[in-house]
């Protein structure tokens, strides 16, 4: 039973990683840049939801929408102001600019909200756990009565993370493959010049990619802060790195790859935490990544690019 | 004297001169204690950034785990000093041995990491080096080492309990880090810095250095003219790791207590920022950028919390101004590109076609 419980929490954590990794991988696919500020967008989203929720008049659903909108706008603004002027610049210059944006967001948050961690109230605060398994059998949406031993408990946050992620991934897959805008994104990722010749608005498509990626980061921030209710200016950096790892793990630039990579990474992390060592779980995650990349240098679903002279 | 040699002498001269001037100023008390305290860390960071420049600028591979090699050097060197604190005297001899041991340890890790990692290229290599840095940090965070008369006792994730209480000496304490003896002084840092710089310059201008640059500029062409790509890449990577390890030894011996959380990926990124802003492949640029960027937050100290914000904005604006195609065109039109070209190596990107002549 405990294995199943670790597995479920791993999938839940992994689906949050997957949402963040999607932002990384889409931006990488289309702009060929590592958006190091992506993790900090999550942090900003968390603070936006936190601020909105702490005002009395704002209901939870509106706070969540505010958070997602703030992230989306922020992502597009960052792209327009910081990355667009560097469209044809050397990749390292863009990378350093992204690092600069990341510093900027962290320090802005530090100035406005202070360095102390805030206690984030879960968006499903007060709701009973989704599933409990006791000696009497499984029960859904039932609060645990005091004194009753549960062998498996799936909290509402865990359930929410998994369901929301599945819905979003399905919607994204549909959007990318079936709509005109989504296929324009694929085309721009494949070949920017040729896409422009085909009449695709390249700048608009890139902005759209950043908007979608940042909106996903906004959703991820709500889910992550609900599951791990601590919010500080550096909240976003470690999940950001792990999601980046997940994106590379699955093959960077590949959308299903990011999903699989994220979920696998979450499972590996939780199982390592449970069965090997909780302090060394990060080291184990990175070790697995290194082994995977050495065996399969382009990640799980990455495309092999043959170099031509 | 060739142009390269002259350039190298100028770079060494600038670096040595700056340290002599500021060292004298700090000794005579003209430079306040606030700035005097910066000299040793600046020296150490210069060693780090020139060593990273070898990987990023000359080898052309993005490494995000440089702090990991520094951490290995810092820990191995520190452990060595603590273990031999009684047996090896005077302290300068112990320190020199610690530097060598720390450098060799980092080099060994450089080879071990390099063999699998250098099969990869580009962003994949970057992420693996990042992962390596995080692994080293996580391990350092959980290692406990105690020495007593029976030898060393070490364990993961818990304090050592099997050591003899009376004779034992705690060397590593997990997240608390390492308390190496404070043997680093400014003269030593400057000497080590100059040695590292000369080694790097000679490496870059050697057959191996030119081979690395050929691989950076065109992998396939380099292979086709018979360059042993793996060998030279591994050589440069290992040298870069070893020098970072040496810097780590200096670093751990300059602080009363060094916690492993210092060696996170932000440190690697910070060094990378120095290297990129200084100019890829330009050692002189790395020196100047490190001095400016390390001192900048200190100069802005009166601004308090706003200083890191300003730092971030300066960083973004500098990158856009120097690299955006629109700004490059604008600079050329209004004719300020000439002075910018003159301070080449500070902010401009080294042109790939410039060959080996311009790495001073």
PDB file of C-alpha atoms in Angstrom, chain A residues 35-292:
ATOM      1  CA  UNK A  35      14.292  30.224 -20.745  1.00  0.00           C
ATOM      2  CA  UNK A  36      15.922  30.258 -17.335  1.00  0.00           C
ATOM      3  CA  UNK A  37      13.335  32.729 -16.067  1.00  0.00           C
ATOM      4  CA  UNK A  38      10.565  30.150 -16.470  1.00  0.00           C
ATOM      5  CA  UNK A  39      10.926  28.885 -12.900  1.00  0.00           C
ATOM      6  CA  UNK A  40      10.588  32.409 -11.581  1.00  0.00           C
ATOM      7  CA  UNK A  41       7.388  32.948 -13.517  1.00  0.00           C
ATOM      8  CA  UNK A  42       5.974  30.174 -11.344  1.00  0.00           C
ATOM      9  CA  UNK A  43       7.068  32.087  -8.281  1.00  0.00           C
ATOM     10  CA  UNK A  44       5.419  35.295  -9.542  1.00  0.00           C
ATOM     11  CA  UNK A  45       2.231  33.342 -10.260  1.00  0.00           C
ATOM     12  CA  UNK A  46       2.303  31.971  -6.729  1.00  0.00           C
ATOM     13  CA  UNK A  47       2.608  35.467  -5.263  1.00  0.00           C
ATOM     14  CA  UNK A  48      -0.158  36.788  -7.521  1.00  0.00           C
ATOM     15  CA  UNK A  49      -2.566  34.079  -6.333  1.00  0.00           C
ATOM     16  CA  UNK A  50      -1.422  34.565  -2.749  1.00  0.00           C
ATOM     17  CA  UNK A  51      -2.032  38.324  -2.870  1.00  0.00           C
ATOM     18  CA  UNK A  52      -5.383  37.945  -4.561  1.00  0.00           C
ATOM     19  CA  UNK A  53      -6.537  35.330  -2.073  1.00  0.00           C
ATOM     20  CA  UNK A  54      -5.483  37.376   0.928  1.00  0.00           C
ATOM     21  CA  UNK A  55      -7.800  40.194  -0.121  1.00  0.00           C
ATOM     22  CA  UNK A  56     -11.199  39.497   1.333  1.00  0.00           C
ATOM     23  CA  UNK A  57     -13.409  40.053  -1.688  1.00  0.00           C
ATOM     24  CA  UNK A  58     -11.608  37.753  -4.068  1.00  0.00           C
ATOM     25  CA  UNK A  59     -12.954  34.196  -4.339  1.00  0.00           C
ATOM     26  CA  UNK A  60     -10.568  31.313  -4.934  1.00  0.00           C
ATOM     27  CA  UNK A  61     -11.506  30.709  -8.569  1.00  0.00           C
ATOM     28  CA  UNK A  62     -10.950  34.372  -9.415  1.00  0.00           C
ATOM     29  CA  UNK A  63      -7.570  34.335  -7.644  1.00  0.00           C
ATOM     30  CA  UNK A  64      -6.491  31.363  -9.715  1.00  0.00           C
ATOM     31  CA  UNK A  65      -7.541  33.117 -12.915  1.00  0.00           C
ATOM     32  CA  UNK A  66      -5.718  36.275 -11.824  1.00  0.00           C
ATOM     33  CA  UNK A  67      -2.589  34.206 -11.192  1.00  0.00           C
ATOM     34  CA  UNK A  68      -2.723  32.580 -14.618  1.00  0.00           C
ATOM     35  CA  UNK A  69      -3.374  35.895 -16.363  1.00  0.00           C
ATOM     36  CA  UNK A  70      -0.488  37.557 -14.533  1.00  0.00           C
ATOM     37  CA  UNK A  71       1.852  34.740 -15.595  1.00  0.00           C
ATOM     38  CA  UNK A  72       0.684  34.880 -19.206  1.00  0.00           C
ATOM     39  CA  UNK A  73       1.114  38.635 -19.470  1.00  0.00           C
ATOM     40  CA  UNK A  74       4.482  38.454 -17.735  1.00  0.00           C
ATOM     41  CA  UNK A  75       5.706  35.764 -20.119  1.00  0.00           C
ATOM     42  CA  UNK A  76       4.713  37.770 -23.186  1.00  0.00           C
ATOM     43  CA  UNK A  77       6.185  41.001 -21.802  1.00  0.00           C
ATOM     44  CA  UNK A  78       9.489  39.294 -20.998  1.00  0.00           C
ATOM     45  CA  UNK A  79       9.612  37.868 -24.502  1.00  0.00           C
ATOM     46  CA  UNK A  80       8.908  41.248 -26.125  1.00  0.00           C
ATOM     47  CA  UNK A  81      11.269  43.294 -23.964  1.00  0.00           C
ATOM     48  CA  UNK A  82      14.197  41.012 -23.253  1.00  0.00           C
ATOM     49  CA  UNK A  83      14.298  38.173 -25.782  1.00  0.00           C
ATOM     50  CA  UNK A  84      12.897  39.625 -28.984  1.00  0.00           C
ATOM     51  CA  UNK A  85      15.746  42.112 -29.537  1.00  0.00           C
ATOM     52  CA  UNK A  86      18.147  39.173 -29.278  1.00  0.00           C
ATOM     53  CA  UNK A  87      16.373  36.957 -31.809  1.00  0.00           C
ATOM     54  CA  UNK A  88      19.460  36.458 -33.995  1.00  0.00           C
ATOM     55  CA  UNK A  89      22.099  36.938 -31.309  1.00  0.00           C
ATOM     56  CA  UNK A  90      24.445  34.141 -30.174  1.00  0.00           C
ATOM     57  CA  UNK A  91      22.645  31.617 -27.938  1.00  0.00           C
ATOM     58  CA  UNK A  92      24.837  32.300 -24.927  1.00  0.00           C
ATOM     59  CA  UNK A  93      23.876  35.982 -24.975  1.00  0.00           C
ATOM     60  CA  UNK A  94      20.205  35.016 -24.858  1.00  0.00           C
ATOM     61  CA  UNK A  95      20.920  32.571 -22.043  1.00  0.00           C
ATOM     62  CA  UNK A  96      22.618  35.237 -19.939  1.00  0.00           C
ATOM     63  CA  UNK A  97      19.728  37.613 -20.623  1.00  0.00           C
ATOM     64  CA  UNK A  98      17.335  34.936 -19.378  1.00  0.00           C
ATOM     65  CA  UNK A  99      19.455  34.580 -16.250  1.00  0.00           C
ATOM     66  CA  UNK A 100      19.281  38.353 -15.843  1.00  0.00           C
ATOM     67  CA  UNK A 101      15.479  38.243 -16.100  1.00  0.00           C
ATOM     68  CA  UNK A 102      15.460  35.471 -13.506  1.00  0.00           C
ATOM     69  CA  UNK A 103      17.553  37.593 -11.107  1.00  0.00           C
ATOM     70  CA  UNK A 104      15.288  40.545 -11.799  1.00  0.00           C
ATOM     71  CA  UNK A 105      12.095  38.661 -10.932  1.00  0.00           C
ATOM     72  CA  UNK A 106      13.612  37.136  -7.802  1.00  0.00           C
ATOM     73  CA  UNK A 107      14.857  40.461  -6.536  1.00  0.00           C
ATOM     74  CA  UNK A 108      11.618  42.263  -7.345  1.00  0.00           C
ATOM     75  CA  UNK A 109       9.763  39.645  -5.328  1.00  0.00           C
ATOM     76  CA  UNK A 110      12.332  40.003  -2.567  1.00  0.00           C
ATOM     77  CA  UNK A 111      11.743  43.760  -2.437  1.00  0.00           C
ATOM     78  CA  UNK A 112       7.975  43.566  -2.529  1.00  0.00           C
ATOM     79  CA  UNK A 113       7.270  40.518  -0.389  1.00  0.00           C
ATOM     80  CA  UNK A 114      10.437  40.119   1.691  1.00  0.00           C
ATOM     81  CA  UNK A 115      12.598  37.045   2.026  1.00  0.00           C
ATOM     82  CA  UNK A 116      10.483  35.283   4.650  1.00  0.00           C
ATOM     83  CA  UNK A 117       8.475  32.344   3.349  1.00  0.00           C
ATOM     84  CA  UNK A 118       4.726  32.962   3.230  1.00  0.00           C
ATOM     85  CA  UNK A 119       2.205  30.307   4.087  1.00  0.00           C
ATOM     86  CA  UNK A 120       0.154  29.672   1.012  1.00  0.00           C
ATOM     87  CA  UNK A 121      -3.410  28.574   1.624  1.00  0.00           C
ATOM     88  CA  UNK A 122      -4.299  25.653  -0.568  1.00  0.00           C
ATOM     89  CA  UNK A 123      -6.921  26.400  -3.215  1.00  0.00           C
ATOM     90  CA  UNK A 124      -8.857  23.345  -2.026  1.00  0.00           C
ATOM     91  CA  UNK A 125      -8.387  24.200   1.629  1.00  0.00           C
ATOM     92  CA  UNK A 126     -10.871  22.475   3.932  1.00  0.00           C
ATOM     93  CA  UNK A 127     -11.987  19.891   1.414  1.00  0.00           C
ATOM     94  CA  UNK A 128     -11.882  16.245   2.475  1.00  0.00           C
ATOM     95  CA  UNK A 129      -9.266  13.964   0.904  1.00  0.00           C
ATOM     96  CA  UNK A 130     -10.187  12.511  -2.456  1.00  0.00           C
ATOM     97  CA  UNK A 131      -9.695   8.915  -1.426  1.00  0.00           C
ATOM     98  CA  UNK A 132      -9.010   7.142   1.805  1.00  0.00           C
ATOM     99  CA  UNK A 133      -8.559   3.438   2.244  1.00  0.00           C
ATOM    100  CA  UNK A 134      -9.260   2.273   5.766  1.00  0.00           C
ATOM    101  CA  UNK A 135      -9.953  -1.094   7.252  1.00  0.00           C
ATOM    102  CA  UNK A 136     -13.573  -0.645   6.155  1.00  0.00           C
ATOM    103  CA  UNK A 137     -12.633  -0.231   2.509  1.00  0.00           C
ATOM    104  CA  UNK A 138     -12.167   2.692   0.132  1.00  0.00           C
ATOM    105  CA  UNK A 139     -14.112   5.883   0.565  1.00  0.00           C
ATOM    106  CA  UNK A 140     -14.186   8.903  -1.704  1.00  0.00           C
ATOM    107  CA  UNK A 141     -14.488  12.520  -0.530  1.00  0.00           C
ATOM    108  CA  UNK A 142     -14.740  11.559   3.097  1.00  0.00           C
ATOM    109  CA  UNK A 143     -12.940  13.255   5.934  1.00  0.00           C
ATOM    110  CA  UNK A 144     -10.744  10.984   8.028  1.00  0.00           C
ATOM    111  CA  UNK A 145     -12.409  10.387  11.364  1.00  0.00           C
ATOM    112  CA  UNK A 146     -10.107  10.742  14.309  1.00  0.00           C
ATOM    113  CA  UNK A 147      -8.656   7.443  15.490  1.00  0.00           C
ATOM    114  CA  UNK A 148      -9.274   5.621  12.232  1.00  0.00           C
ATOM    115  CA  UNK A 149      -6.148   4.101  10.669  1.00  0.00           C
ATOM    116  CA  UNK A 150      -5.831   4.788   6.959  1.00  0.00           C
ATOM    117  CA  UNK A 151      -3.617   2.627   4.833  1.00  0.00           C
ATOM    118  CA  UNK A 152      -3.827   4.934   1.835  1.00  0.00           C
ATOM    119  CA  UNK A 153      -4.772   8.565   1.611  1.00  0.00           C
ATOM    120  CA  UNK A 154      -4.895  10.632  -1.555  1.00  0.00           C
ATOM    121  CA  UNK A 155      -5.330  14.283  -0.718  1.00  0.00           C
ATOM    122  CA  UNK A 156      -7.474  16.630  -2.751  1.00  0.00           C
ATOM    123  CA  UNK A 157      -4.348  18.524  -3.860  1.00  0.00           C
ATOM    124  CA  UNK A 158      -2.774  15.355  -5.242  1.00  0.00           C
ATOM    125  CA  UNK A 159      -5.947  14.434  -7.070  1.00  0.00           C
ATOM    126  CA  UNK A 160      -6.344  17.950  -8.426  1.00  0.00           C
ATOM    127  CA  UNK A 161      -2.750  18.074  -9.732  1.00  0.00           C
ATOM    128  CA  UNK A 162      -3.156  14.822 -11.641  1.00  0.00           C
ATOM    129  CA  UNK A 163      -6.584  15.611 -13.106  1.00  0.00           C
ATOM    130  CA  UNK A 164      -5.783  19.193 -14.086  1.00  0.00           C
ATOM    131  CA  UNK A 165      -2.525  18.113 -15.699  1.00  0.00           C
ATOM    132  CA  UNK A 166      -4.178  15.354 -17.689  1.00  0.00           C
ATOM    133  CA  UNK A 167      -6.857  17.748 -18.950  1.00  0.00           C
ATOM    134  CA  UNK A 168      -4.320  20.409 -19.870  1.00  0.00           C
ATOM    135  CA  UNK A 169      -2.025  17.972 -21.634  1.00  0.00           C
ATOM    136  CA  UNK A 170      -4.889  16.543 -23.644  1.00  0.00           C
ATOM    137  CA  UNK A 171      -6.076  20.026 -24.571  1.00  0.00           C
ATOM    138  CA  UNK A 172      -2.558  21.086 -25.516  1.00  0.00           C
ATOM    139  CA  UNK A 173      -2.020  18.013 -27.681  1.00  0.00           C
ATOM    140  CA  UNK A 174      -5.281  18.732 -29.461  1.00  0.00           C
ATOM    141  CA  UNK A 175      -4.419  22.407 -29.847  1.00  0.00           C
ATOM    142  CA  UNK A 176      -0.973  21.745 -31.293  1.00  0.00           C
ATOM    143  CA  UNK A 177      -2.029  19.060 -33.728  1.00  0.00           C
ATOM    144  CA  UNK A 178      -5.454  20.183 -34.835  1.00  0.00           C
ATOM    145  CA  UNK A 179      -5.679  23.966 -34.819  1.00  0.00           C
ATOM    146  CA  UNK A 180      -4.112  26.366 -37.277  1.00  0.00           C
ATOM    147  CA  UNK A 181      -2.216  28.287 -34.583  1.00  0.00           C
ATOM    148  CA  UNK A 182      -0.874  25.069 -33.104  1.00  0.00           C
ATOM    149  CA  UNK A 183       0.355  23.827 -36.444  1.00  0.00           C
ATOM    150  CA  UNK A 184       1.919  27.196 -37.071  1.00  0.00           C
ATOM    151  CA  UNK A 185       3.885  26.601 -33.874  1.00  0.00           C
ATOM    152  CA  UNK A 186       5.092  23.254 -35.151  1.00  0.00           C
ATOM    153  CA  UNK A 187       6.051  24.831 -38.453  1.00  0.00           C
ATOM    154  CA  UNK A 188       7.996  27.671 -36.822  1.00  0.00           C
ATOM    155  CA  UNK A 189       9.778  25.176 -34.598  1.00  0.00           C
ATOM    156  CA  UNK A 190      10.746  23.156 -37.657  1.00  0.00           C
ATOM    157  CA  UNK A 191      12.037  25.992 -39.804  1.00  0.00           C
ATOM    158  CA  UNK A 192      11.511  29.653 -39.043  1.00  0.00           C
ATOM    159  CA  UNK A 193      12.387  30.938 -42.486  1.00  0.00           C
ATOM    160  CA  UNK A 194      10.266  28.458 -44.379  1.00  0.00           C
ATOM    161  CA  UNK A 195       7.350  29.096 -42.034  1.00  0.00           C
ATOM    162  CA  UNK A 196       7.562  32.809 -42.763  1.00  0.00           C
ATOM    163  CA  UNK A 197       7.547  32.109 -46.484  1.00  0.00           C
ATOM    164  CA  UNK A 198       4.371  30.078 -46.007  1.00  0.00           C
ATOM    165  CA  UNK A 199       2.714  33.173 -44.584  1.00  0.00           C
ATOM    166  CA  UNK A 200       2.937  32.327 -40.918  1.00  0.00           C
ATOM    167  CA  UNK A 201       3.228  35.250 -38.535  1.00  0.00           C
ATOM    168  CA  UNK A 202       6.462  34.165 -36.841  1.00  0.00           C
ATOM    169  CA  UNK A 203       6.556  36.887 -34.189  1.00  0.00           C
ATOM    170  CA  UNK A 204       2.944  36.300 -33.271  1.00  0.00           C
ATOM    171  CA  UNK A 205       3.505  32.559 -33.051  1.00  0.00           C
ATOM    172  CA  UNK A 206       6.509  32.996 -30.786  1.00  0.00           C
ATOM    173  CA  UNK A 207       4.512  35.317 -28.527  1.00  0.00           C
ATOM    174  CA  UNK A 208       1.701  32.776 -28.451  1.00  0.00           C
ATOM    175  CA  UNK A 209       4.174  30.076 -27.425  1.00  0.00           C
ATOM    176  CA  UNK A 210       5.462  32.192 -24.577  1.00  0.00           C
ATOM    177  CA  UNK A 211       1.883  33.003 -23.553  1.00  0.00           C
ATOM    178  CA  UNK A 212       0.876  29.329 -23.456  1.00  0.00           C
ATOM    179  CA  UNK A 213       4.063  28.262 -21.715  1.00  0.00           C
ATOM    180  CA  UNK A 214       3.654  30.945 -19.062  1.00  0.00           C
ATOM    181  CA  UNK A 215      -0.023  30.178 -18.582  1.00  0.00           C
ATOM    182  CA  UNK A 216       0.948  26.555 -17.924  1.00  0.00           C
ATOM    183  CA  UNK A 217       3.507  27.847 -15.433  1.00  0.00           C
ATOM    184  CA  UNK A 218       0.672  29.781 -13.778  1.00  0.00           C
ATOM    185  CA  UNK A 219      -1.417  26.632 -13.461  1.00  0.00           C
ATOM    186  CA  UNK A 220       1.616  24.776 -12.152  1.00  0.00           C
ATOM    187  CA  UNK A 221       2.229  27.478  -9.571  1.00  0.00           C
ATOM    188  CA  UNK A 222      -1.298  27.123  -8.180  1.00  0.00           C
ATOM    189  CA  UNK A 223      -0.976  23.339  -8.006  1.00  0.00           C
ATOM    190  CA  UNK A 224       2.526  23.397  -6.573  1.00  0.00           C
ATOM    191  CA  UNK A 225       1.832  26.020  -3.922  1.00  0.00           C
ATOM    192  CA  UNK A 226      -1.303  24.132  -2.875  1.00  0.00           C
ATOM    193  CA  UNK A 227       0.589  20.881  -2.499  1.00  0.00           C
ATOM    194  CA  UNK A 228       3.710  22.427  -0.911  1.00  0.00           C
ATOM    195  CA  UNK A 229       2.372  25.542   0.789  1.00  0.00           C
ATOM    196  CA  UNK A 230       5.550  27.554   1.191  1.00  0.00           C
ATOM    197  CA  UNK A 231       6.140  30.611  -0.932  1.00  0.00           C
ATOM    198  CA  UNK A 232       9.399  32.560  -1.065  1.00  0.00           C
ATOM    199  CA  UNK A 233      11.206  34.491  -3.834  1.00  0.00           C
ATOM    200  CA  UNK A 234      13.296  31.375  -4.512  1.00  0.00           C
ATOM    201  CA  UNK A 235      10.364  28.944  -4.603  1.00  0.00           C
ATOM    202  CA  UNK A 236      10.455  28.680  -8.355  1.00  0.00           C
ATOM    203  CA  UNK A 237      14.114  27.998  -8.972  1.00  0.00           C
ATOM    204  CA  UNK A 238      14.445  24.363  -7.888  1.00  0.00           C
ATOM    205  CA  UNK A 239      11.199  23.141  -9.531  1.00  0.00           C
ATOM    206  CA  UNK A 240      12.300  25.176 -12.542  1.00  0.00           C
ATOM    207  CA  UNK A 241      15.591  23.309 -12.776  1.00  0.00           C
ATOM    208  CA  UNK A 242      13.920  19.959 -12.184  1.00  0.00           C
ATOM    209  CA  UNK A 243      11.353  20.677 -14.869  1.00  0.00           C
ATOM    210  CA  UNK A 244      14.142  21.683 -17.217  1.00  0.00           C
ATOM    211  CA  UNK A 245      15.794  18.367 -16.404  1.00  0.00           C
ATOM    212  CA  UNK A 246      12.485  16.661 -17.112  1.00  0.00           C
ATOM    213  CA  UNK A 247      12.244  18.393 -20.472  1.00  0.00           C
ATOM    214  CA  UNK A 248      15.735  17.237 -21.423  1.00  0.00           C
ATOM    215  CA  UNK A 249      14.986  13.805 -19.994  1.00  0.00           C
ATOM    216  CA  UNK A 250      12.044  13.387 -22.347  1.00  0.00           C
ATOM    217  CA  UNK A 251      13.878  14.957 -25.264  1.00  0.00           C
ATOM    218  CA  UNK A 252      13.868  18.742 -25.362  1.00  0.00           C
ATOM    219  CA  UNK A 253      11.612  20.239 -27.977  1.00  0.00           C
ATOM    220  CA  UNK A 254       9.267  17.256 -27.863  1.00  0.00           C
ATOM    221  CA  UNK A 255       5.893  17.890 -26.224  1.00  0.00           C
ATOM    222  CA  UNK A 256       4.947  14.284 -25.350  1.00  0.00           C
ATOM    223  CA  UNK A 257       8.557  13.927 -24.210  1.00  0.00           C
ATOM    224  CA  UNK A 258       8.121  16.702 -21.660  1.00  0.00           C
ATOM    225  CA  UNK A 259       4.982  15.028 -20.290  1.00  0.00           C
ATOM    226  CA  UNK A 260       6.614  11.627 -19.946  1.00  0.00           C
ATOM    227  CA  UNK A 261       9.858  13.105 -18.650  1.00  0.00           C
ATOM    228  CA  UNK A 262       8.051  15.159 -16.016  1.00  0.00           C
ATOM    229  CA  UNK A 263       5.949  12.298 -14.683  1.00  0.00           C
ATOM    230  CA  UNK A 264       8.915   9.894 -14.660  1.00  0.00           C
ATOM    231  CA  UNK A 265      11.066  12.426 -12.851  1.00  0.00           C
ATOM    232  CA  UNK A 266       8.384  12.958 -10.195  1.00  0.00           C
ATOM    233  CA  UNK A 267       8.017   9.223  -9.637  1.00  0.00           C
ATOM    234  CA  UNK A 268      11.763   8.683  -9.442  1.00  0.00           C
ATOM    235  CA  UNK A 269      12.106  11.535  -6.982  1.00  0.00           C
ATOM    236  CA  UNK A 270       9.346  10.317  -4.657  1.00  0.00           C
ATOM    237  CA  UNK A 271      10.478   6.700  -4.742  1.00  0.00           C
ATOM    238  CA  UNK A 272      14.082   7.716  -4.111  1.00  0.00           C
ATOM    239  CA  UNK A 273      12.898   9.838  -1.207  1.00  0.00           C
ATOM    240  CA  UNK A 274      10.920   6.958   0.240  1.00  0.00           C
ATOM    241  CA  UNK A 275      13.242   4.035  -0.282  1.00  0.00           C
ATOM    242  CA  UNK A 276      16.802   5.324  -0.569  1.00  0.00           C
ATOM    243  CA  UNK A 277      17.411   8.600   1.193  1.00  0.00           C
ATOM    244  CA  UNK A 278      15.338  11.723   1.508  1.00  0.00           C
ATOM    245  CA  UNK A 279      18.385  13.993   1.605  1.00  0.00           C
ATOM    246  CA  UNK A 280      19.985  12.426  -1.428  1.00  0.00           C
ATOM    247  CA  UNK A 281      16.837  12.284  -3.571  1.00  0.00           C
ATOM    248  CA  UNK A 282      17.937  15.264  -5.671  1.00  0.00           C
ATOM    249  CA  UNK A 283      21.299  13.647  -6.293  1.00  0.00           C
ATOM    250  CA  UNK A 284      19.562  10.425  -7.369  1.00  0.00           C
ATOM    251  CA  UNK A 285      17.275  12.310  -9.751  1.00  0.00           C
ATOM    252  CA  UNK A 286      20.230  13.955 -11.443  1.00  0.00           C
ATOM    253  CA  UNK A 287      22.186  10.703 -11.499  1.00  0.00           C
ATOM    254  CA  UNK A 288      19.345   8.955 -13.326  1.00  0.00           C
ATOM    255  CA  UNK A 289      19.232  11.840 -15.758  1.00  0.00           C
ATOM    256  CA  UNK A 290      22.948  11.569 -16.457  1.00  0.00           C
ATOM    257  CA  UNK A 291      22.686   7.825 -17.020  1.00  0.00           C
ATOM    258  CA  UNK A 292      19.726   8.248 -19.379  1.00  0.00           C
TER     259      UNK A 292
END
